[in-house]
Short mmCIF file of C-alpha atoms and ligand atoms in Angstrom, two decimals:
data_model
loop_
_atom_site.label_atom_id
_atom_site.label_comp_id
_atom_site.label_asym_id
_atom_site.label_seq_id
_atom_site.Cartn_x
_atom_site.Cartn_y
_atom_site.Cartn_z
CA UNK A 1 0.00 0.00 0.00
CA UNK A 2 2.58 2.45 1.47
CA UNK A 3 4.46 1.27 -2.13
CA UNK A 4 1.62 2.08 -4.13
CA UNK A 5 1.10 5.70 -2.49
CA UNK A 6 4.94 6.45 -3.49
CA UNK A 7 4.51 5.50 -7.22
CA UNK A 8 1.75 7.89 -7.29
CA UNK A 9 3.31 10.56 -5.73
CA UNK A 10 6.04 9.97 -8.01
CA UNK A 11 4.12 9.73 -10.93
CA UNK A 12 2.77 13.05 -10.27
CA UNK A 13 6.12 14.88 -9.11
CA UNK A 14 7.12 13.75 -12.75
CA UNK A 15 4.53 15.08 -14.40
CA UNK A 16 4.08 17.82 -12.65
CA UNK A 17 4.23 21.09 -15.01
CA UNK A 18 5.28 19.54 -18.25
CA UNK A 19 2.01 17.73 -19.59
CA UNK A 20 4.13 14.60 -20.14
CA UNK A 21 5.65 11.73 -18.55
CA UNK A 22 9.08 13.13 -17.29
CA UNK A 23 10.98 10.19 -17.80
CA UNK A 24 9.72 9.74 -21.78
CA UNK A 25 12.36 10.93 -23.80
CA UNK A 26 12.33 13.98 -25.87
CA UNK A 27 12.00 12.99 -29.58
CA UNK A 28 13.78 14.89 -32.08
CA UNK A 29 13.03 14.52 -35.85
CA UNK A 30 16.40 15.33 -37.62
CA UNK A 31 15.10 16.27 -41.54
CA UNK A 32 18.31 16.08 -43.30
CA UNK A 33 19.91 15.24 -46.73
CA UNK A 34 21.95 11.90 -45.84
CA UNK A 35 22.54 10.93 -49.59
CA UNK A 36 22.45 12.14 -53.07
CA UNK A 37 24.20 15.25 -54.32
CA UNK A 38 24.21 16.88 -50.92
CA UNK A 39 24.40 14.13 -49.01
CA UNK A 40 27.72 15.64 -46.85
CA UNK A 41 25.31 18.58 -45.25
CA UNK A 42 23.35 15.33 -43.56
CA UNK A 43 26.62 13.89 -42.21
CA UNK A 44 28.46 17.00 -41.11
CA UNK A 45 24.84 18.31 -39.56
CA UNK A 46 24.44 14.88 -38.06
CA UNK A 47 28.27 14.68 -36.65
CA UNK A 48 27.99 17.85 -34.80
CA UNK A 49 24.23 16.90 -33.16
CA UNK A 50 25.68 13.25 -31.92
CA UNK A 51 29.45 15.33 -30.78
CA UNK A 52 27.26 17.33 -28.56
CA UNK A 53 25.33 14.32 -27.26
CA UNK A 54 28.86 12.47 -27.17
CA UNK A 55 30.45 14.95 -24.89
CA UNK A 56 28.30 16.71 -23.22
CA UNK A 57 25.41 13.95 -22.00
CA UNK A 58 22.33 12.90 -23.39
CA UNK A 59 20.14 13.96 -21.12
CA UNK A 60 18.69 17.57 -20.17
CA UNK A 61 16.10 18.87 -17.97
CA UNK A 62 15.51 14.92 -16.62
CA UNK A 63 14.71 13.79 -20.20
CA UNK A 64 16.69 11.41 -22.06
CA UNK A 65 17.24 12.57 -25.99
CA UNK A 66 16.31 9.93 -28.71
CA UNK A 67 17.15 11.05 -32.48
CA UNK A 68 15.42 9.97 -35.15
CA UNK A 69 16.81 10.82 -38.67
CA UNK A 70 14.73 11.01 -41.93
CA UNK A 71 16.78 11.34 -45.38
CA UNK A 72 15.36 14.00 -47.61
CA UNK A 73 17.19 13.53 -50.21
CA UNK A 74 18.59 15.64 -52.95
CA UNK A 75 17.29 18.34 -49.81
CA UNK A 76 16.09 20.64 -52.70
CA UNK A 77 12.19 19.16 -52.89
CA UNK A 78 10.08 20.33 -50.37
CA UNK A 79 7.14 18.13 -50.85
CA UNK A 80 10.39 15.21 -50.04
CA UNK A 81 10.90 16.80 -46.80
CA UNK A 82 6.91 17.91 -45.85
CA UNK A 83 5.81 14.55 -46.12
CA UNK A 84 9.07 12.77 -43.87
CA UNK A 85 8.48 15.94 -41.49
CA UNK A 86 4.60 14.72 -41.15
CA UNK A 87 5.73 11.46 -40.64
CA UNK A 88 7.93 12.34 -38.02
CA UNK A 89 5.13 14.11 -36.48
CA UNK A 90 2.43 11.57 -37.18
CA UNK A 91 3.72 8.21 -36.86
CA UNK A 92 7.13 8.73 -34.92
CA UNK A 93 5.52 11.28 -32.54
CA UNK A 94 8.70 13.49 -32.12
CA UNK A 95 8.40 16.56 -30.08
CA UNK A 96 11.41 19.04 -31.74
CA UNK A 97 12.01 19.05 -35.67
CA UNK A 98 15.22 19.78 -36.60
CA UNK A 99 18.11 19.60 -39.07
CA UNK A 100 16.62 21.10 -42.54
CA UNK A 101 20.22 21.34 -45.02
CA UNK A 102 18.53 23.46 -47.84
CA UNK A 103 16.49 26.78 -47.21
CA UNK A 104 13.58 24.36 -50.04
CA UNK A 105 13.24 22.07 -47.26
CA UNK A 106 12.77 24.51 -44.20
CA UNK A 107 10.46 26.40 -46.48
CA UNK A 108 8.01 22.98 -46.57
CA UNK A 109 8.35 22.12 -43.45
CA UNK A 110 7.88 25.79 -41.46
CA UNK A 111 3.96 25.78 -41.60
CA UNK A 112 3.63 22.05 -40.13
CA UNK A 113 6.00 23.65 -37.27
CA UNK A 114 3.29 26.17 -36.69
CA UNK A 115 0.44 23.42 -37.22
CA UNK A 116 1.60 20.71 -35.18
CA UNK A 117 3.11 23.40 -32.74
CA UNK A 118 6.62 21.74 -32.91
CA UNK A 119 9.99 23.72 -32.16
CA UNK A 120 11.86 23.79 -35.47
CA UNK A 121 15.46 24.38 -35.12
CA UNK A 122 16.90 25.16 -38.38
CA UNK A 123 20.96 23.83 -38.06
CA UNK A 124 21.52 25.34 -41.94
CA UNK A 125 19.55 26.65 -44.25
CA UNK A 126 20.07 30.20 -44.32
CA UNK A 127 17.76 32.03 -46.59
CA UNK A 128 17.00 34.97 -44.49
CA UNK A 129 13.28 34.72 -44.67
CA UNK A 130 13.61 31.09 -43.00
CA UNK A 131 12.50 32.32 -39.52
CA UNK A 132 9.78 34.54 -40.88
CA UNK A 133 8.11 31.64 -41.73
CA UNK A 134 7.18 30.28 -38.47
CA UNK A 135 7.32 31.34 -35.10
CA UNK A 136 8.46 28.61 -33.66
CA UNK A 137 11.77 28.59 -35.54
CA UNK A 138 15.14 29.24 -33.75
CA UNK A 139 18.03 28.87 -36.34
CA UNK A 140 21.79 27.67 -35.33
CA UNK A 141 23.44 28.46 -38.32
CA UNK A 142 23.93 32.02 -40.11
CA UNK A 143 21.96 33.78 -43.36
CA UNK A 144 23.75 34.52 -46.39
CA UNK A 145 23.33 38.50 -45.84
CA UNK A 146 24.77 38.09 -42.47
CA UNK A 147 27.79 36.98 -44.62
CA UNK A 148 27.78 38.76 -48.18
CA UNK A 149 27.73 42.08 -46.66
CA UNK A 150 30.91 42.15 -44.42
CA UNK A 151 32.42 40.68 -47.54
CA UNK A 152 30.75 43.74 -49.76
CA UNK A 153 32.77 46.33 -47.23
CA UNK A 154 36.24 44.16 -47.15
CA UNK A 155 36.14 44.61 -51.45
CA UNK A 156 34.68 48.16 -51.44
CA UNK A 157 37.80 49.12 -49.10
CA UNK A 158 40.53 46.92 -50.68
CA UNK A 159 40.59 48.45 -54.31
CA UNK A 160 38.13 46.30 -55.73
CA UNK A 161 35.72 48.86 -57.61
CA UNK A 162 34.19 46.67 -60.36
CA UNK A 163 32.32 43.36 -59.24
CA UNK A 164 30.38 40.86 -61.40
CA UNK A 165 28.07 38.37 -59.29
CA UNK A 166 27.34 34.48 -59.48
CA UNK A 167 24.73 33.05 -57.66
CA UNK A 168 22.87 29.91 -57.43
CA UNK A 169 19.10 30.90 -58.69
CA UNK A 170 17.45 29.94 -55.52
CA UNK A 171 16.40 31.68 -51.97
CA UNK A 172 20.13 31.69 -50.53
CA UNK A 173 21.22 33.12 -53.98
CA UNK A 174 18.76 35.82 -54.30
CA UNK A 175 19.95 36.53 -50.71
CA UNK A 176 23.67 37.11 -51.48
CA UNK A 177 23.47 38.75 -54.42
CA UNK A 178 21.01 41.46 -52.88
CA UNK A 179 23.03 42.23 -50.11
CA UNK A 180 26.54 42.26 -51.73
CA UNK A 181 24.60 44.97 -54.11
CA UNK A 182 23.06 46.74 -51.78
CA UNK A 183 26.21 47.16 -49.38
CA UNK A 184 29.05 47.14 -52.57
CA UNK A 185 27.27 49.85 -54.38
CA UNK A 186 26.21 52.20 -51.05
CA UNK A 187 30.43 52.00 -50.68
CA UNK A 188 30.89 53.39 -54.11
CA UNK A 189 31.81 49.93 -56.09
CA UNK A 190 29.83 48.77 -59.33
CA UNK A 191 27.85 45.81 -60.43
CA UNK A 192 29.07 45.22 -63.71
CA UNK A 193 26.91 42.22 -64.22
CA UNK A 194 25.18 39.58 -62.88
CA UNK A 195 24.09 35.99 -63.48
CA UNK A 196 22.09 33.08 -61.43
CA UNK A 197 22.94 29.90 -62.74
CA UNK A 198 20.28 26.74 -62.20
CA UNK A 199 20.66 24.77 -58.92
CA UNK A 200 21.48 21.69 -60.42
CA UNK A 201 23.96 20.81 -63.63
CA UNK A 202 24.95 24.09 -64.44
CA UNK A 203 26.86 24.91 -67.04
CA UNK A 204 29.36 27.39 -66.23
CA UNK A 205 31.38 27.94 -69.27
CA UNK A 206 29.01 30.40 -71.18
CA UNK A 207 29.01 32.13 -67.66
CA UNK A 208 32.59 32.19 -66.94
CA UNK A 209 33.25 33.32 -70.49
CA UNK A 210 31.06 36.45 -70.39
CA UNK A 211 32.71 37.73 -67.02
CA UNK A 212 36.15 37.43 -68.99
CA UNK A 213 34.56 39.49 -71.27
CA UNK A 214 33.66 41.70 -69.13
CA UNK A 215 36.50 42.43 -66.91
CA UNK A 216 35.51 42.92 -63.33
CA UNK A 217 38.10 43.37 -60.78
CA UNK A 218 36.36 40.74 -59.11
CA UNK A 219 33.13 37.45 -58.98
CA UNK A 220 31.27 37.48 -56.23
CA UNK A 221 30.24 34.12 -55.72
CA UNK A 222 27.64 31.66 -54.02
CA UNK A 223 26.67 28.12 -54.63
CA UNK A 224 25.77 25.08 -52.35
CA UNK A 225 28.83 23.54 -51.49
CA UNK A 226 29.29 20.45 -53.59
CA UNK A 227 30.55 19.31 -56.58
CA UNK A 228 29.13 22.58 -58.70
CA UNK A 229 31.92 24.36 -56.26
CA UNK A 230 34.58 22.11 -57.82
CA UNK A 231 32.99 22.27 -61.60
CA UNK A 232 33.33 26.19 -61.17
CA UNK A 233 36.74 26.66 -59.37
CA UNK A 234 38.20 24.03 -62.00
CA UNK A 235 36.46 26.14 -65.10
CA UNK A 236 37.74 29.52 -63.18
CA UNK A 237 41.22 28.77 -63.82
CA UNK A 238 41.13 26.47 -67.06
CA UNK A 239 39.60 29.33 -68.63
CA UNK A 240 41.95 31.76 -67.89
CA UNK A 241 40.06 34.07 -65.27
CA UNK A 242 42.54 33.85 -62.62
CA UNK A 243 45.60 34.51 -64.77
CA UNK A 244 43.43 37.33 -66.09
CA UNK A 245 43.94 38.98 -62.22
CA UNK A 246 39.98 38.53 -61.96
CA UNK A 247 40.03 38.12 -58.02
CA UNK A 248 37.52 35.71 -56.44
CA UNK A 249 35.88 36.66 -53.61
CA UNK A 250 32.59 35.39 -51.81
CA UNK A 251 30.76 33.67 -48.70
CA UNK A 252 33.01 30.99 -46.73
CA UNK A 253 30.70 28.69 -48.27
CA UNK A 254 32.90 28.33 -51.25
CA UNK A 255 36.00 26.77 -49.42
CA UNK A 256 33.57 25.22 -47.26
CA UNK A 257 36.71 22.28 -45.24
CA UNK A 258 34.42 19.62 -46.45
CA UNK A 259 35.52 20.14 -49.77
CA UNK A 260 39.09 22.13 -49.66
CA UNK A 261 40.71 19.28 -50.05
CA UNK A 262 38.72 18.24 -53.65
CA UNK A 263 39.14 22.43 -54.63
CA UNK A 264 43.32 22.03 -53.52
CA UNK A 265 45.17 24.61 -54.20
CA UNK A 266 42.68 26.73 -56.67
CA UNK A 267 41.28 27.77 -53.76
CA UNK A 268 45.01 29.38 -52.88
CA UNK A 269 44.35 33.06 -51.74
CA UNK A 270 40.56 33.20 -52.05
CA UNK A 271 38.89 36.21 -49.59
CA UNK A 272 35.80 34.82 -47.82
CA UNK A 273 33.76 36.14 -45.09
CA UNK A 274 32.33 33.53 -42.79
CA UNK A 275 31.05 32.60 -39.38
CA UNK A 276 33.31 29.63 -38.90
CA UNK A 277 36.58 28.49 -39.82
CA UNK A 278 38.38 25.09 -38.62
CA UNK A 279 41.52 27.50 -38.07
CA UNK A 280 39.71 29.54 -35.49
CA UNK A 281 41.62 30.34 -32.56
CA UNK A 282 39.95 29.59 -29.62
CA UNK A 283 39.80 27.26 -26.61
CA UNK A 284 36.55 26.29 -27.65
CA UNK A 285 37.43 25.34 -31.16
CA UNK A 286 40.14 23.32 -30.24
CA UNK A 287 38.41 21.06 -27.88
CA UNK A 288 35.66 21.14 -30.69
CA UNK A 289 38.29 20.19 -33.51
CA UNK A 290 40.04 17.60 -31.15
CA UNK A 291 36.64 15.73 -29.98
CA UNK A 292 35.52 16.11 -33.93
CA UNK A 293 38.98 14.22 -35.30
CA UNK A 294 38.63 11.64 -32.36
CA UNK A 295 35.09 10.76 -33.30
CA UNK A 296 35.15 11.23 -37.29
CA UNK A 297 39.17 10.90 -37.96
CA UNK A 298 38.26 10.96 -42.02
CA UNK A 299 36.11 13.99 -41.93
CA UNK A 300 37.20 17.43 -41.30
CA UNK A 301 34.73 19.69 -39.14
CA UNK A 302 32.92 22.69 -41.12
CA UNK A 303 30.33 25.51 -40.31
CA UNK A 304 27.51 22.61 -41.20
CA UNK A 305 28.82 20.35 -38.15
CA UNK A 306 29.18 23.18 -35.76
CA UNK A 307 25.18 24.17 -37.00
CA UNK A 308 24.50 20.87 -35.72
CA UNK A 309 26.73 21.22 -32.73
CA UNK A 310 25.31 24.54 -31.57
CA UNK A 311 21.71 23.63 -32.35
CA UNK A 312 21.91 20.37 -30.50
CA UNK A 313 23.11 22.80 -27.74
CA UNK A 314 20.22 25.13 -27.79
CA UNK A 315 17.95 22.27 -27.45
CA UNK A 316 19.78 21.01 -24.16
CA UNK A 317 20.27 24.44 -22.40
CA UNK A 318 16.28 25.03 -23.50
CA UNK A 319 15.08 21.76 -21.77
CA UNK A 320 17.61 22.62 -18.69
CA UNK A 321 15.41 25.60 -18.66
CA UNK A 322 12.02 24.48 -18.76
CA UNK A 323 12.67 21.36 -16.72
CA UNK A 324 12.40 18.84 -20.11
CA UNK A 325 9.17 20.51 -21.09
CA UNK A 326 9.42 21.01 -24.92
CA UNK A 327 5.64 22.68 -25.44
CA UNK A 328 6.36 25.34 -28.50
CA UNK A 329 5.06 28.18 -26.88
CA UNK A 330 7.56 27.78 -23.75
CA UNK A 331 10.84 26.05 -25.96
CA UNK A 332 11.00 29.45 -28.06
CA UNK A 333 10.49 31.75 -25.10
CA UNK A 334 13.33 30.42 -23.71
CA UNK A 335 15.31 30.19 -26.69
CA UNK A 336 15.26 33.75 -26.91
CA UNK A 337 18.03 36.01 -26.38
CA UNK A 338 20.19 32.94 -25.34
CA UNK A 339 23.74 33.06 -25.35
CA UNK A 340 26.70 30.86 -25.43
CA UNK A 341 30.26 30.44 -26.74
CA UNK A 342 30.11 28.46 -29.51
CA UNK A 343 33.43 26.65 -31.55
CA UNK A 344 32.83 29.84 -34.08
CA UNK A 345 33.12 32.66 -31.11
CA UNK A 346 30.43 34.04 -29.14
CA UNK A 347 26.75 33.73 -30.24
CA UNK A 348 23.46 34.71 -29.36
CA UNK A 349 19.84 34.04 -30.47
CA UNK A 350 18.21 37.28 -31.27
CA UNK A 351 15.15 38.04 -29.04
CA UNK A 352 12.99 39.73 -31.90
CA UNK A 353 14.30 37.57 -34.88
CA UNK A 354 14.99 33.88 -33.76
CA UNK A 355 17.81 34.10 -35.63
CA UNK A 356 21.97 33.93 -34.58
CA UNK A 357 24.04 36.76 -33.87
CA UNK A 358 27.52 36.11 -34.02
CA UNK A 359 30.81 37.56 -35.31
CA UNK A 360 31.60 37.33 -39.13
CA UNK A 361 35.38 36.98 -40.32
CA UNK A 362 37.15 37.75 -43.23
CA UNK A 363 39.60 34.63 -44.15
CA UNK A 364 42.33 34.04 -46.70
CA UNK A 365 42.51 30.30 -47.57
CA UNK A 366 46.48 29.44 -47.18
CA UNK A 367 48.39 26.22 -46.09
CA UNK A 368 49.43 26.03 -42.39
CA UNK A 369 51.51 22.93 -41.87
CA UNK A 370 50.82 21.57 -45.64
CA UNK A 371 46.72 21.67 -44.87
CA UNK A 372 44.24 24.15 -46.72
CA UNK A 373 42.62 26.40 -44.05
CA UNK A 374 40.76 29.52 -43.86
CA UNK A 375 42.90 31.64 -41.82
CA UNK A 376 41.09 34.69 -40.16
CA UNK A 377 42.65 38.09 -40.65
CA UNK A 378 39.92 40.75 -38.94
CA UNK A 379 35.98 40.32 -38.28
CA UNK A 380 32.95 42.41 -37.56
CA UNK A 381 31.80 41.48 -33.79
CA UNK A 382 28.11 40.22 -33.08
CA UNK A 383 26.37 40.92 -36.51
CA UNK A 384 22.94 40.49 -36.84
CA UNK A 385 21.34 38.81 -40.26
CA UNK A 386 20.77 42.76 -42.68
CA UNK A 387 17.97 40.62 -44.49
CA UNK A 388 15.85 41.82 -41.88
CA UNK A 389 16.05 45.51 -41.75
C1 PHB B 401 20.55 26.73 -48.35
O1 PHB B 401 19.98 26.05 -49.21
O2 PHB B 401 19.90 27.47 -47.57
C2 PHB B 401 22.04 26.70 -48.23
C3 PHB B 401 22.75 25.61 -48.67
C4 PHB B 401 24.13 25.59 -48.55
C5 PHB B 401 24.78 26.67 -47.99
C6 PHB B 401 24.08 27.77 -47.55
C7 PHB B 401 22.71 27.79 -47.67
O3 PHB B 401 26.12 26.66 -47.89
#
């Protein structure tokens, strides 16, 4: 009897203020491309989210953290990534939705977020307009304006006055080459032309030939990182652009580590501006890199993993904070205005936006000890995403 009375009063100690059995673990529905052409934003995403778990516990606020990962393969079709988000929802019953590689796929997913009332923690997509599309997103990672207009000032100040832009014809393209306008030309520089090439199979040499023609003092580039990166880098120098003294500069995606190795030493001397860089110097980032090489010795770490990393670690310090209680309402109220130190520097969640603040650095990729990195040479402290003012 006396046994009986204590398994009630347990019972209800557990449940107590968070509508759910305490000891159930929190579900969380990673979305995430794990194969096809961007199959290597699933990995890194999913590296950093299990190196958080790995080192740092798996389990916050008295709940133990179950992951349960749904390929959405290419990570480009939304009605791909809708219908394994329902699922996840539906059939799997998770409580958080994370993950989401390509701003297509947070795009489908953000209104079953606000449906289903599910947190959605976006770990990269980074179309600004992401977290205006539900309010219960919180994103880990960074936007493209957040990057393409620190890069905008570096080239308006360092003699670059003519600048022809690349971009991927999607969201994240749209994004960079707006800002890098916007900020290049308010700092006296010129557009001297611009293309968006198609997401997938582009051709680049009709591209490539027409800014030879055209003689910018500089591309300003952004694609996905992946093997269009390679395709253009490759046709960059075959065609003569770089002995031409046609400088390129653009967001850190480009020499992205996950692929510096394939680009080699084309990517010599490129100017990127970026929120992380494996060469960052910090104590953070080097017990980051070090746990990373331990647990994934053939991968290199890259601003994808620490999205993961970092969004992993929203999600624990959140459920710290409401006691393992992951209703919608309460997760994003205590997301807000959070801030840690994260492997990339210090970060924090903007209050109003839902998006990260964090510092941006401009990076020349050289060879320390014999290895491509992105060193960091000067940065613009806690910069909020410009898409949104
Ligand atoms: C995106 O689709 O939002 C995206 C993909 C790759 C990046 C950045 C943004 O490097």
């Amino acid at each position: 009897m006396k046994l009986k009375k204590q398994l009630i009063a347990l019972t209800l100690m557990a449940t107590a203020g968070t509508g759910a059995w305490a000891a159930d673990p929190v579900k969380i529905g990673l979305v995430l491309p794990m194969s096809g052409p961007f199959a290597s934003y699933g990995k890194q995403i999913e590296h950093g989210v299990k190196l958080y778990l790995a080192t740092q516990g798996d389990t916050f606020g008295g709940r133990k953290v179950e992951l349960i990962v749904k390929d959405d393969s290419p990570g480009t079709a939304g009605d791909v990534s809708k219908r394994l988000a329902q699922e996840l929802v539906i059939k799997d019953k998770v409580d958080i939705l994370a993950g989401f590689g390509l701003t297509p796929s947070a795009f489908a997913v953000a209104p079953l977020a606000t449906e289903a009332k599910k947190p959605m923690i976006v770990m990269n997509a980074a179309t600004s307009a992401v977290t205006t599309k539900s309010n219960y997103i919180v994103r880990t990672s960074m936007t493209l304006p957040q990057n393409s207009a620190p890069i905008a000032s570096w080239a308006a100040k360092n003699k670059i006055k003519k600048v022809f832009t690349l971009v991927a014809d999607y969201g994240p393209g749209h994004d960079a080459e707006g800002q890098f306008k916007k900020t290049f030309t308010a700092a006296g520089g010129t557009i001297v032309g611009e293309v968006r090439a198609p997401v997938k199979n582009p051709d680049f040499a009709p591209f490539l030939q027409k800014i030879k023609d055209t003689k910018p003092d500089a591309v300003f580039l952004f694609l996905p990182p992946g093997g269009e990166t390679i395709a253009f880098m490759k046709g960059f120098k075959e065609r003569g652009l770089s002995a031409a003294g046609i400088q390129l500069i653009s967001t850190g995606d480009l020499p992205d580590e996950d692929i510096l190795e394939a680009l080699g030493d084309s990517a010599l001397g490129l100017i990127t501006a970026f929120h992380y860089s494996e060469a960052h110097k910090s104590p953070e980032n080097k017990a980051y890199t070090d746990a990373y090489y331990k647990a994934y010795p053939k991968d290199r770490p890259n601003f994808m993993s620490v999205g993961g990393y970092d969004g992993m670690r929203l999600i624990a310090e959140v459920l710290k904070k409401t006691n393992g209680n992951t209703d919608a309402d309460k997760f994003i109220e205590a997301a807000r205005g959070m801030k840690w130190t994260s492997p990339r520097g210090p970060v924090s969640i903007d209050p109003a936006t839902r998006d990260i603040v964090q510092n941006i650095y401009i990076r020349k990729t050289e060879k320390v000890n014999g290895k491509l990195q992105n060193v960091e040479f000067e940065h613009v402290a806690d910069f909020k995403d410009p898409g949104k003012q």
